[in-house]
Protein backbone atom coordinates (compact mmCIF):
# COMPACT_ATOMS: atom_id res chain seq x y z
CA UNK A 1 0.00 0.00 0.00
CA UNK A 2 2.79 2.47 0.86
CA UNK A 3 4.73 1.69 -2.34
CA UNK A 4 1.67 2.24 -4.52
CA UNK A 5 0.95 5.49 -2.75
CA UNK A 6 4.50 6.73 -3.32
CA UNK A 7 4.37 5.92 -7.04
CA UNK A 8 1.14 7.86 -7.29
CA UNK A 9 2.64 10.86 -5.50
CA UNK A 10 5.62 10.85 -7.83
CA UNK A 11 3.27 11.40 -10.77
CA UNK A 12 1.64 14.41 -9.16
CA UNK A 13 2.64 17.96 -9.91
CA UNK A 14 4.13 20.11 -7.15
CA UNK A 15 0.87 22.00 -6.70
CA UNK A 16 -1.10 18.76 -6.43
CA UNK A 17 1.30 17.51 -3.75
CA UNK A 18 0.84 20.66 -1.72
CA UNK A 19 -2.92 20.45 -2.06
CA UNK A 20 -2.98 16.81 -1.00
CA UNK A 21 -0.76 17.49 2.00
CA UNK A 22 -2.97 20.37 3.07
CA UNK A 23 -6.09 18.20 2.99
CA UNK A 24 -4.30 15.43 4.90
CA UNK A 25 -3.04 17.83 7.56
CA UNK A 26 -6.52 19.32 8.00
CA UNK A 27 -7.98 15.83 8.41
CA UNK A 28 -5.25 14.86 10.90
CA UNK A 29 -5.81 18.08 12.86
CA UNK A 30 -9.55 17.29 13.02
CA UNK A 31 -8.87 13.83 14.41
CA UNK A 32 -6.39 15.02 17.01
CA UNK A 33 -8.57 17.88 18.20
CA UNK A 34 -11.72 15.76 18.54
CA UNK A 35 -12.37 14.11 21.95
CA UNK A 36 -12.00 10.37 21.40
CA UNK A 37 -14.76 9.37 23.76
CA UNK A 38 -17.34 11.52 21.99
CA UNK A 39 -17.63 9.32 18.92
CA UNK A 40 -19.11 5.81 18.91
CA UNK A 41 -16.93 3.54 16.81
CA UNK A 42 -18.46 1.72 13.81
CA UNK A 43 -19.37 -1.95 14.04
CA UNK A 44 -16.38 -4.28 13.77
CA UNK A 45 -15.52 -5.72 10.36
CA UNK A 46 -17.83 -8.59 9.63
CA UNK A 47 -20.23 -7.75 12.44
CA UNK A 48 -23.84 -7.63 11.29
CA UNK A 49 -26.46 -5.84 13.35
CA UNK A 50 -29.85 -7.52 13.69
CA UNK A 51 -32.33 -4.93 12.47
CA UNK A 52 -35.22 -6.79 14.12
CA UNK A 53 -33.74 -6.67 17.65
CA UNK A 54 -35.08 -4.31 20.28
CA UNK A 55 -31.60 -2.86 20.78
CA UNK A 56 -28.52 -1.59 18.97
CA UNK A 57 -24.95 -2.57 19.90
CA UNK A 58 -22.25 0.08 19.48
CA UNK A 59 -18.49 -0.26 20.09
CA UNK A 60 -17.32 2.65 22.27
CA UNK A 61 -14.00 4.13 23.43
CA UNK A 62 -13.83 6.30 26.55
CA UNK A 63 -11.17 7.83 28.78
CA UNK A 64 -10.34 6.80 32.34
CA UNK A 65 -7.49 8.98 33.52
CA UNK A 66 -4.62 8.44 31.11
CA UNK A 67 -6.06 5.21 29.69
CA UNK A 68 -8.38 4.70 26.74
CA UNK A 69 -10.73 1.82 27.45
CA UNK A 70 -12.88 -0.04 24.93
CA UNK A 71 -16.36 -1.38 25.39
CA UNK A 72 -19.81 -1.98 23.96
CA UNK A 73 -22.95 0.02 24.54
CA UNK A 74 -26.29 -1.72 24.10
CA UNK A 75 -29.19 0.74 23.77
CA UNK A 76 -32.89 0.47 22.87
CA UNK A 77 -33.43 0.75 19.11
CA UNK A 78 -36.51 2.95 19.46
CA UNK A 79 -35.57 5.38 22.19
CA UNK A 80 -38.42 7.13 23.99
CA UNK A 81 -36.76 9.84 26.07
CA UNK A 82 -34.01 9.05 28.55
CA UNK A 83 -33.31 5.49 29.71
CA UNK A 84 -31.43 4.14 32.75
CA UNK A 85 -28.16 2.29 32.26
CA UNK A 86 -26.12 -0.50 33.83
CA UNK A 87 -22.31 -0.54 33.87
CA UNK A 88 -21.08 -4.15 34.02
CA UNK A 89 -17.77 -5.15 35.65
CA UNK A 90 -16.16 -8.46 34.70
CA UNK A 91 -14.31 -10.85 37.00
CA UNK A 92 -10.65 -11.66 37.45
CA UNK A 93 -7.72 -12.41 35.13
CA UNK A 94 -6.99 -11.48 31.53
CA UNK A 95 -9.63 -13.80 30.14
CA UNK A 96 -12.43 -11.90 31.89
CA UNK A 97 -13.09 -9.70 28.87
CA UNK A 98 -16.32 -8.64 27.22
CA UNK A 99 -15.98 -11.54 24.76
CA UNK A 100 -15.51 -14.31 27.33
CA UNK A 101 -18.48 -13.03 29.34
CA UNK A 102 -20.83 -13.02 26.33
CA UNK A 103 -22.89 -16.11 27.35
CA UNK A 104 -23.12 -14.91 30.97
CA UNK A 105 -24.36 -11.40 30.19
CA UNK A 106 -26.62 -12.70 27.42
CA UNK A 107 -28.40 -15.05 29.84
CA UNK A 108 -28.56 -12.86 32.96
CA UNK A 109 -28.82 -9.39 31.42
CA UNK A 110 -29.52 -9.08 27.70
CA UNK A 111 -32.12 -11.84 27.42
CA UNK A 112 -33.45 -11.23 30.92
CA UNK A 113 -34.01 -7.47 31.11
CA UNK A 114 -36.37 -5.26 29.06
CA UNK A 115 -33.83 -3.90 26.59
CA UNK A 116 -36.41 -1.55 25.15
CA UNK A 117 -36.20 0.33 28.47
CA UNK A 118 -32.61 0.04 29.75
CA UNK A 119 -29.08 0.40 28.34
CA UNK A 120 -26.12 -1.87 29.12
CA UNK A 121 -22.46 -0.85 29.01
CA UNK A 122 -19.69 -3.45 29.00
CA UNK A 123 -16.01 -2.56 28.86
CA UNK A 124 -12.72 -4.43 28.84
CA UNK A 125 -10.46 -3.86 31.80
CA UNK A 126 -7.05 -2.28 31.34
CA UNK A 127 -4.77 -4.28 29.08
CA UNK A 128 -7.54 -6.57 27.81
CA UNK A 129 -8.78 -6.41 24.23
CA UNK A 130 -8.36 -2.88 22.87
CA UNK A 131 -8.14 -1.24 26.32
CA UNK A 132 -4.88 0.41 27.31
CA UNK A 133 -2.94 -0.31 30.50
CA UNK A 134 -2.16 -3.48 32.48
CA UNK A 135 -4.88 -5.43 34.23
CA UNK A 136 -2.49 -7.24 36.57
CA UNK A 137 -1.10 -4.03 38.09
CA UNK A 138 -4.52 -2.42 38.58
CA UNK A 139 -5.91 -2.52 42.11
CA UNK A 140 -9.62 -2.64 42.91
CA UNK A 141 -9.81 1.09 43.54
CA UNK A 142 -8.40 1.58 40.03
CA UNK A 143 -10.99 -0.75 38.56
CA UNK A 144 -13.72 1.14 40.40
CA UNK A 145 -12.38 4.42 38.98
CA UNK A 146 -12.65 2.88 35.50
CA UNK A 147 -16.29 1.95 36.18
CA UNK A 148 -16.98 5.51 37.30
CA UNK A 149 -15.34 6.81 34.11
CA UNK A 150 -17.65 4.53 32.13
CA UNK A 151 -20.64 6.01 33.97
CA UNK A 152 -19.30 9.54 33.40
CA UNK A 153 -19.13 8.78 29.67
CA UNK A 154 -22.76 7.58 29.74
CA UNK A 155 -23.77 10.86 31.36
CA UNK A 156 -22.56 12.74 28.26
CA UNK A 157 -25.15 10.93 26.13
CA UNK A 158 -28.44 12.79 25.73
CA UNK A 159 -30.53 9.60 25.86
CA UNK A 160 -29.11 8.24 29.16
CA UNK A 161 -30.74 9.22 32.45
CA UNK A 162 -27.74 10.34 34.51
CA UNK A 163 -29.73 9.90 37.74
CA UNK A 164 -30.38 6.20 37.06
CA UNK A 165 -27.03 4.52 36.42
CA UNK A 166 -26.35 1.28 38.30
CA UNK A 167 -23.27 -0.92 38.53
CA UNK A 168 -23.34 -4.72 38.29
CA UNK A 169 -20.31 -6.97 38.70
CA UNK A 170 -19.56 -10.68 38.81
CA UNK A 171 -17.01 -12.41 41.07
CA UNK A 172 -14.09 -9.98 41.37
CA UNK A 173 -16.43 -7.53 39.66
CA UNK A 174 -18.70 -7.95 42.69
CA UNK A 175 -15.92 -6.50 44.84
CA UNK A 176 -15.67 -3.64 42.34
CA UNK A 177 -19.41 -3.03 42.66
CA UNK A 178 -19.04 -2.72 46.43
CA UNK A 179 -16.16 -0.25 46.07
CA UNK A 180 -18.08 1.78 43.48
CA UNK A 181 -21.14 2.21 45.69
CA UNK A 182 -18.99 3.20 48.66
CA UNK A 183 -16.75 5.67 46.81
CA UNK A 184 -19.11 7.04 44.14
CA UNK A 185 -22.64 7.26 45.60
CA UNK A 186 -23.25 10.39 43.53
CA UNK A 187 -22.61 8.39 40.35
CA UNK A 188 -24.36 5.06 40.94
CA UNK A 189 -27.94 4.77 42.14
CA UNK A 190 -27.31 1.19 43.31
CA UNK A 191 -25.80 -2.11 42.26
CA UNK A 192 -25.79 -5.89 42.14
CA UNK A 193 -22.85 -7.98 43.35
CA UNK A 194 -23.06 -11.37 41.60
CA UNK A 195 -21.01 -13.94 43.54
CA UNK A 196 -18.87 -11.12 44.87
CA UNK A 197 -17.13 -12.04 48.14
CA UNK A 198 -17.86 -10.05 51.28
CA UNK A 199 -14.55 -11.20 52.75
CA UNK A 200 -10.88 -10.63 51.93
CA UNK A 201 -8.86 -11.80 48.95
CA UNK A 202 -6.92 -14.13 51.26
CA UNK A 203 -10.16 -15.77 52.44
CA UNK A 204 -11.45 -16.06 48.87
CA UNK A 205 -8.33 -17.95 47.76
CA UNK A 206 -8.71 -20.17 50.83
CA UNK A 207 -12.36 -20.81 49.87
CA UNK A 208 -11.28 -21.92 46.43
CA UNK A 209 -8.57 -24.29 47.67
CA UNK A 210 -10.78 -25.75 50.40
CA UNK A 211 -13.53 -26.56 47.90
CA UNK A 212 -11.07 -28.31 45.60
CA UNK A 213 -9.71 -30.38 48.46
CA UNK A 214 -13.19 -31.33 49.63
CA UNK A 215 -14.20 -32.43 46.13
CA UNK A 216 -10.99 -33.95 44.79
CA UNK A 217 -9.53 -35.45 47.97
CA UNK A 218 -12.81 -35.94 49.88
CA UNK A 219 -11.40 -34.11 52.89
CA UNK A 220 -13.77 -32.99 55.65
CA UNK A 221 -14.33 -29.23 55.59
CA UNK A 222 -12.21 -28.53 58.70
CA UNK A 223 -9.24 -30.51 57.37
CA UNK A 224 -9.67 -28.96 53.91
CA UNK A 225 -9.60 -25.44 55.30
CA UNK A 226 -6.50 -26.17 57.39
CA UNK A 227 -4.63 -27.49 54.37
CA UNK A 228 -5.98 -24.66 52.22
CA UNK A 229 -4.57 -22.10 54.65
CA UNK A 230 -1.07 -23.54 54.21
CA UNK A 231 -1.51 -23.38 50.43
CA UNK A 232 -2.68 -19.77 50.63
CA UNK A 233 0.32 -18.77 52.75
CA UNK A 234 2.58 -20.41 50.16
CA UNK A 235 0.91 -18.60 47.27
CA UNK A 236 1.03 -15.20 48.93
CA UNK A 237 4.70 -15.64 49.81
CA UNK A 238 5.61 -16.62 46.24
CA UNK A 239 3.53 -13.80 44.77
CA UNK A 240 5.40 -11.30 46.94
CA UNK A 241 8.81 -12.81 46.29
CA UNK A 242 8.69 -13.86 42.62
CA UNK A 243 5.74 -12.31 40.80
CA UNK A 244 6.94 -13.36 37.33
CA UNK A 245 3.52 -14.42 36.03
CA UNK A 246 0.68 -12.01 35.35
CA UNK A 247 -1.64 -13.76 37.80
CA UNK A 248 1.06 -13.60 40.50
CA UNK A 249 1.54 -9.88 39.77
CA UNK A 250 -2.19 -9.35 40.18
CA UNK A 251 -2.22 -11.27 43.46
CA UNK A 252 0.66 -9.14 44.76
CA UNK A 253 -1.35 -6.03 43.86
CA UNK A 254 -4.63 -7.08 45.50
CA UNK A 255 -3.54 -9.46 48.27
CA UNK A 256 -4.35 -7.08 51.13
CA UNK A 257 -7.79 -6.11 49.90
CA UNK A 258 -10.70 -6.50 52.30
CA UNK A 259 -14.16 -5.20 51.33
CA UNK A 260 -15.25 -4.57 54.94
CA UNK A 261 -14.45 -0.81 55.00
CA UNK A 262 -16.36 -0.33 51.75
CA UNK A 263 -19.39 -2.41 52.72
CA UNK A 264 -19.85 -0.36 55.88
CA UNK A 265 -19.82 2.85 53.79
CA UNK A 266 -22.38 1.73 51.22
CA UNK A 267 -25.68 3.61 51.51
CA UNK A 268 -27.15 2.86 48.10
CA UNK A 269 -29.32 -0.23 47.40
CA UNK A 270 -27.08 -3.27 46.93
CA UNK A 271 -28.20 -6.79 46.07
CA UNK A 272 -25.64 -9.43 47.07
CA UNK A 273 -26.49 -12.57 45.11
CA UNK A 274 -24.74 -15.84 45.98
CA UNK A 275 -24.90 -19.37 44.59
CA UNK A 276 -25.72 -22.20 46.97
CA UNK A 277 -23.12 -24.46 45.29
CA UNK A 278 -20.47 -21.81 44.64
CA UNK A 279 -17.07 -23.45 45.16
CA UNK A 280 -15.14 -20.16 44.90
CA UNK A 281 -17.26 -17.95 47.16
CA UNK A 282 -18.97 -19.80 49.98
CA UNK A 283 -22.35 -18.20 50.71
CA UNK A 284 -22.07 -19.37 54.33
CA UNK A 285 -18.78 -17.51 54.83
CA UNK A 286 -20.07 -14.51 52.86
CA UNK A 287 -23.13 -14.21 55.08
CA UNK A 288 -20.99 -14.83 58.16
CA UNK A 289 -18.70 -11.96 57.19
CA UNK A 290 -21.72 -9.66 56.81
CA UNK A 291 -23.01 -10.71 60.22
CA UNK A 292 -19.68 -9.76 61.77
CA UNK A 293 -19.82 -6.37 60.03
CA UNK A 294 -23.44 -5.75 61.05
CA UNK A 295 -24.00 -7.70 64.29
CA UNK A 296 -27.31 -6.01 65.09
CA UNK A 297 -28.98 -6.45 61.72
CA UNK A 298 -28.26 -6.04 58.04
CA UNK A 299 -29.04 -2.47 56.90
CA UNK A 300 -32.22 -2.10 54.86
CA UNK A 301 -30.34 -1.03 51.73
CA UNK A 302 -28.40 -4.33 51.67
CA UNK A 303 -30.22 -7.41 50.39
CA UNK A 304 -28.73 -10.90 50.36
CA UNK A 305 -30.04 -13.89 48.40
CA UNK A 306 -28.58 -17.39 48.12
CA UNK A 307 -29.80 -18.99 44.89
CA UNK A 308 -30.68 -22.65 45.24
CA UNK A 309 -28.53 -25.06 43.25
CA UNK A 310 -26.48 -22.32 41.57
CA UNK A 311 -22.71 -22.41 41.09
CA UNK A 312 -20.29 -19.49 40.79
CA UNK A 313 -21.64 -18.58 37.34
CA UNK A 314 -25.26 -19.02 38.45
CA UNK A 315 -25.67 -22.16 36.44
CA UNK A 316 -27.53 -25.06 38.04
CA UNK A 317 -24.77 -27.47 39.07
CA UNK A 318 -23.69 -29.66 41.96
CA UNK A 319 -21.04 -28.34 44.35
CA UNK A 320 -18.48 -30.89 43.10
CA UNK A 321 -19.53 -30.86 39.46
CA UNK A 322 -16.71 -32.16 37.26
CA UNK A 323 -16.25 -31.40 33.58
CA UNK A 324 -17.63 -28.67 31.38
CA UNK A 325 -20.61 -26.60 32.44
CA UNK A 326 -21.28 -25.24 28.96
CA UNK A 327 -24.54 -27.14 28.45
CA UNK A 328 -25.87 -26.49 31.96
CA UNK A 329 -28.77 -24.03 32.27
CA UNK A 330 -28.54 -20.71 34.05
CA UNK A 331 -30.65 -20.49 37.19
CA UNK A 332 -34.11 -19.08 36.54
CA UNK A 333 -34.25 -17.97 40.17
CA UNK A 334 -31.14 -15.83 39.74
CA UNK A 335 -32.60 -14.25 36.61
CA UNK A 336 -35.77 -13.37 38.49
CA UNK A 337 -33.91 -11.66 41.36
CA UNK A 338 -31.82 -9.61 38.93
CA UNK A 339 -34.87 -8.66 36.89
CA UNK A 340 -36.90 -7.69 39.96
CA UNK A 341 -34.07 -5.54 41.36
CA UNK A 342 -33.68 -3.67 38.06
CA UNK A 343 -37.40 -3.04 37.81
CA UNK A 344 -37.56 -1.74 41.38
CA UNK A 345 -34.50 0.51 41.35
CA UNK A 346 -34.14 1.58 37.70
CA UNK A 347 -37.50 1.32 35.99
CA UNK A 348 -39.96 2.75 38.50
XYZ file of C-alpha atoms in Angstrom:
348
model
C 0.000 0.000 0.000
C 2.787 2.465 0.860
C 4.732 1.689 -2.342
C 1.666 2.242 -4.522
C 0.948 5.495 -2.748
C 4.498 6.728 -3.320
C 4.371 5.921 -7.044
C 1.142 7.863 -7.294
C 2.637 10.862 -5.500
C 5.618 10.848 -7.831
C 3.269 11.398 -10.772
C 1.641 14.413 -9.159
C 2.643 17.964 -9.911
C 4.135 20.107 -7.154
C 0.874 22.002 -6.698
C -1.099 18.756 -6.426
C 1.302 17.505 -3.748
C 0.845 20.664 -1.717
C -2.924 20.452 -2.064
C -2.977 16.808 -1.001
C -0.757 17.486 2.003
C -2.969 20.367 3.075
C -6.085 18.203 2.986
C -4.304 15.426 4.900
C -3.041 17.833 7.558
C -6.515 19.325 8.004
C -7.977 15.827 8.410
C -5.254 14.862 10.897
C -5.811 18.079 12.860
C -9.547 17.286 13.025
C -8.871 13.828 14.415
C -6.389 15.018 17.015
C -8.569 17.880 18.196
C -11.723 15.760 18.543
C -12.365 14.107 21.946
C -11.996 10.370 21.403
C -14.756 9.366 23.764
C -17.340 11.525 21.993
C -17.632 9.318 18.919
C -19.111 5.806 18.914
C -16.932 3.535 16.812
C -18.457 1.715 13.812
C -19.366 -1.945 14.042
C -16.375 -4.281 13.769
C -15.516 -5.721 10.361
C -17.831 -8.591 9.628
C -20.230 -7.746 12.445
C -23.840 -7.632 11.294
C -26.460 -5.842 13.346
C -29.847 -7.521 13.691
C -32.325 -4.925 12.468
C -35.217 -6.786 14.122
C -33.738 -6.674 17.650
C -35.076 -4.306 20.284
C -31.596 -2.856 20.781
C -28.516 -1.594 18.967
C -24.949 -2.574 19.899
C -22.249 0.076 19.479
C -18.491 -0.258 20.085
C -17.322 2.646 22.268
C -14.002 4.129 23.429
C -13.827 6.297 26.554
C -11.173 7.833 28.782
C -10.337 6.799 32.338
C -7.487 8.978 33.523
C -4.623 8.437 31.110
C -6.062 5.214 29.685
C -8.377 4.705 26.741
C -10.732 1.818 27.450
C -12.881 -0.039 24.932
C -16.361 -1.384 25.389
C -19.806 -1.985 23.956
C -22.946 0.023 24.543
C -26.291 -1.720 24.100
C -29.186 0.744 23.773
C -32.886 0.468 22.874
C -33.434 0.747 19.112
C -36.512 2.948 19.462
C -35.572 5.381 22.194
C -38.416 7.130 23.989
C -36.763 9.841 26.067
C -34.007 9.052 28.547
C -33.313 5.488 29.714
C -31.433 4.137 32.748
C -28.162 2.289 32.263
C -26.119 -0.499 33.834
C -22.307 -0.539 33.874
C -21.079 -4.147 34.015
C -17.774 -5.147 35.649
C -16.163 -8.460 34.698
C -14.312 -10.846 36.996
C -10.646 -11.662 37.453
C -7.722 -12.410 35.132
C -6.991 -11.482 31.530
C -9.634 -13.801 30.136
C -12.433 -11.896 31.888
C -13.087 -9.703 28.866
C -16.322 -8.643 27.220
C -15.984 -11.536 24.764
C -15.514 -14.314 27.326
C -18.481 -13.032 29.339
C -20.834 -13.021 26.333
C -22.889 -16.114 27.348
C -23.122 -14.912 30.969
C -24.363 -11.398 30.185
C -26.621 -12.699 27.422
C -28.401 -15.047 29.844
C -28.558 -12.858 32.960
C -28.821 -9.393 31.424
C -29.517 -9.080 27.704
C -32.122 -11.842 27.422
C -33.447 -11.231 30.916
C -34.014 -7.473 31.111
C -36.375 -5.264 29.063
C -33.826 -3.899 26.589
C -36.407 -1.550 25.149
C -36.199 0.335 28.470
C -32.614 0.039 29.755
C -29.078 0.404 28.343
C -26.117 -1.871 29.122
C -22.461 -0.847 29.014
C -19.688 -3.452 29.005
C -16.011 -2.562 28.857
C -12.722 -4.427 28.837
C -10.463 -3.859 31.803
C -7.051 -2.279 31.342
C -4.773 -4.279 29.081
C -7.543 -6.568 27.811
C -8.784 -6.406 24.231
C -8.357 -2.881 22.872
C -8.138 -1.244 26.317
C -4.876 0.409 27.312
C -2.936 -0.314 30.498
C -2.159 -3.482 32.477
C -4.877 -5.431 34.233
C -2.487 -7.239 36.569
C -1.103 -4.035 38.094
C -4.524 -2.418 38.581
C -5.912 -2.518 42.108
C -9.617 -2.641 42.905
C -9.811 1.093 43.535
C -8.396 1.583 40.034
C -10.988 -0.752 38.564
C -13.723 1.140 40.404
C -12.376 4.416 38.977
C -12.646 2.880 35.503
C -16.286 1.947 36.175
C -16.978 5.514 37.300
C -15.342 6.812 34.113
C -17.653 4.526 32.132
C -20.640 6.013 33.966
C -19.298 9.538 33.399
C -19.134 8.775 29.673
C -22.760 7.583 29.745
C -23.766 10.863 31.358
C -22.561 12.735 28.259
C -25.150 10.929 26.128
C -28.438 12.789 25.735
C -30.530 9.601 25.863
C -29.105 8.244 29.158
C -30.739 9.223 32.450
C -27.737 10.336 34.506
C -29.732 9.901 37.736
C -30.379 6.202 37.059
C -27.032 4.517 36.420
C -26.348 1.281 38.295
C -23.269 -0.922 38.532
C -23.337 -4.722 38.289
C -20.310 -6.972 38.698
C -19.564 -10.681 38.806
C -17.014 -12.415 41.067
C -14.090 -9.975 41.374
C -16.426 -7.532 39.660
C -18.702 -7.945 42.690
C -15.923 -6.504 44.839
C -15.670 -3.635 42.336
C -19.411 -3.032 42.657
C -19.044 -2.721 46.430
C -16.164 -0.247 46.072
C -18.084 1.778 43.481
C -21.137 2.209 45.688
C -18.987 3.202 48.663
C -16.755 5.672 46.811
C -19.108 7.041 44.144
C -22.638 7.255 45.597
C -23.253 10.390 43.533
C -22.609 8.386 40.350
C -24.360 5.060 40.942
C -27.938 4.772 42.144
C -27.306 1.190 43.312
C -25.799 -2.107 42.258
C -25.794 -5.891 42.143
C -22.854 -7.983 43.347
C -23.056 -11.370 41.604
C -21.006 -13.945 43.540
C -18.872 -11.121 44.870
C -17.132 -12.037 48.139
C -17.861 -10.046 51.278
C -14.548 -11.201 52.755
C -10.883 -10.626 51.931
C -8.858 -11.801 48.955
C -6.923 -14.129 51.265
C -10.163 -15.775 52.443
C -11.446 -16.059 48.867
C -8.333 -17.950 47.758
C -8.709 -20.166 50.825
C -12.361 -20.810 49.871
C -11.276 -21.918 46.426
C -8.565 -24.285 47.670
C -10.776 -25.750 50.397
C -13.526 -26.557 47.904
C -11.071 -28.311 45.595
C -9.713 -30.382 48.463
C -13.193 -31.332 49.634
C -14.201 -32.432 46.135
C -10.986 -33.945 44.794
C -9.532 -35.453 47.971
C -12.810 -35.944 49.884
C -11.400 -34.109 52.892
C -13.773 -32.989 55.650
C -14.327 -29.234 55.592
C -12.206 -28.533 58.696
C -9.239 -30.512 57.371
C -9.670 -28.964 53.914
C -9.605 -25.442 55.305
C -6.498 -26.168 57.392
C -4.634 -27.493 54.373
C -5.982 -24.665 52.221
C -4.574 -22.101 54.646
C -1.074 -23.540 54.207
C -1.510 -23.384 50.428
C -2.681 -19.775 50.628
C 0.317 -18.770 52.750
C 2.582 -20.406 50.163
C 0.911 -18.596 47.269
C 1.027 -15.202 48.934
C 4.699 -15.639 49.811
C 5.612 -16.618 46.242
C 3.528 -13.799 44.766
C 5.397 -11.298 46.945
C 8.811 -12.814 46.289
C 8.694 -13.855 42.623
C 5.739 -12.309 40.803
C 6.942 -13.364 37.334
C 3.524 -14.420 36.032
C 0.676 -12.008 35.349
C -1.642 -13.763 37.805
C 1.057 -13.595 40.501
C 1.541 -9.881 39.768
C -2.187 -9.353 40.178
C -2.217 -11.271 43.460
C 0.656 -9.142 44.759
C -1.355 -6.033 43.859
C -4.634 -7.083 45.503
C -3.545 -9.463 48.274
C -4.352 -7.076 51.133
C -7.793 -6.108 49.901
C -10.700 -6.504 52.297
C -14.163 -5.197 51.334
C -15.251 -4.570 54.937
C -14.447 -0.811 54.997
C -16.362 -0.326 51.754
C -19.388 -2.408 52.716
C -19.850 -0.357 55.876
C -19.817 2.848 53.790
C -22.385 1.732 51.221
C -25.680 3.611 51.514
C -27.149 2.858 48.096
C -29.317 -0.227 47.400
C -27.085 -3.266 46.930
C -28.195 -6.793 46.066
C -25.642 -9.432 47.074
C -26.486 -12.573 45.111
C -24.740 -15.845 45.977
C -24.898 -19.368 44.592
C -25.719 -22.202 46.971
C -23.115 -24.460 45.294
C -20.468 -21.811 44.643
C -17.069 -23.449 45.159
C -15.144 -20.162 44.903
C -17.258 -17.949 47.156
C -18.968 -19.804 49.976
C -22.350 -18.202 50.714
C -22.066 -19.372 54.329
C -18.775 -17.514 54.827
C -20.074 -14.511 52.857
C -23.133 -14.211 55.080
C -20.988 -14.831 58.161
C -18.704 -11.957 57.187
C -21.720 -9.661 56.807
C -23.007 -10.708 60.218
C -19.677 -9.758 61.768
C -19.824 -6.367 60.034
C -23.441 -5.745 61.049
C -23.999 -7.696 64.291
C -27.311 -6.009 65.090
C -28.984 -6.454 61.717
C -28.265 -6.045 58.040
C -29.044 -2.474 56.900
C -32.224 -2.096 54.863
C -30.343 -1.034 51.729
C -28.399 -4.332 51.673
C -30.224 -7.408 50.387
C -28.728 -10.902 50.357
C -30.043 -13.887 48.396
C -28.582 -17.391 48.125
C -29.796 -18.985 44.887
C -30.682 -22.652 45.237
C -28.530 -25.062 43.246
C -26.477 -22.322 41.567
C -22.713 -22.407 41.088
C -20.295 -19.492 40.788
C -21.641 -18.578 37.340
C -25.260 -19.020 38.454
C -25.675 -22.164 36.438
C -27.530 -25.059 38.045
C -24.772 -27.471 39.070
C -23.686 -29.660 41.962
C -21.037 -28.340 44.353
C -18.477 -30.888 43.104
C -19.533 -30.859 39.459
C -16.707 -32.164 37.257
C -16.245 -31.401 33.584
C -17.629 -28.673 31.375
C -20.610 -26.602 32.437
C -21.283 -25.238 28.958
C -24.542 -27.137 28.452
C -25.874 -26.491 31.959
C -28.773 -24.027 32.269
C -28.543 -20.709 34.052
C -30.645 -20.486 37.186
C -34.112 -19.079 36.536
C -34.252 -17.971 40.172
C -31.136 -15.830 39.742
C -32.596 -14.254 36.605
C -35.768 -13.371 38.492
C -33.912 -11.663 41.363
C -31.822 -9.614 38.926
C -34.874 -8.664 36.895
C -36.896 -7.687 39.961
C -34.069 -5.535 41.356
C -33.677 -3.671 38.061
C -37.402 -3.043 37.814
C -37.564 -1.745 41.383
C -34.502 0.509 41.350
C -34.136 1.576 37.701
C -37.499 1.315 35.987
C -39.957 2.746 38.503
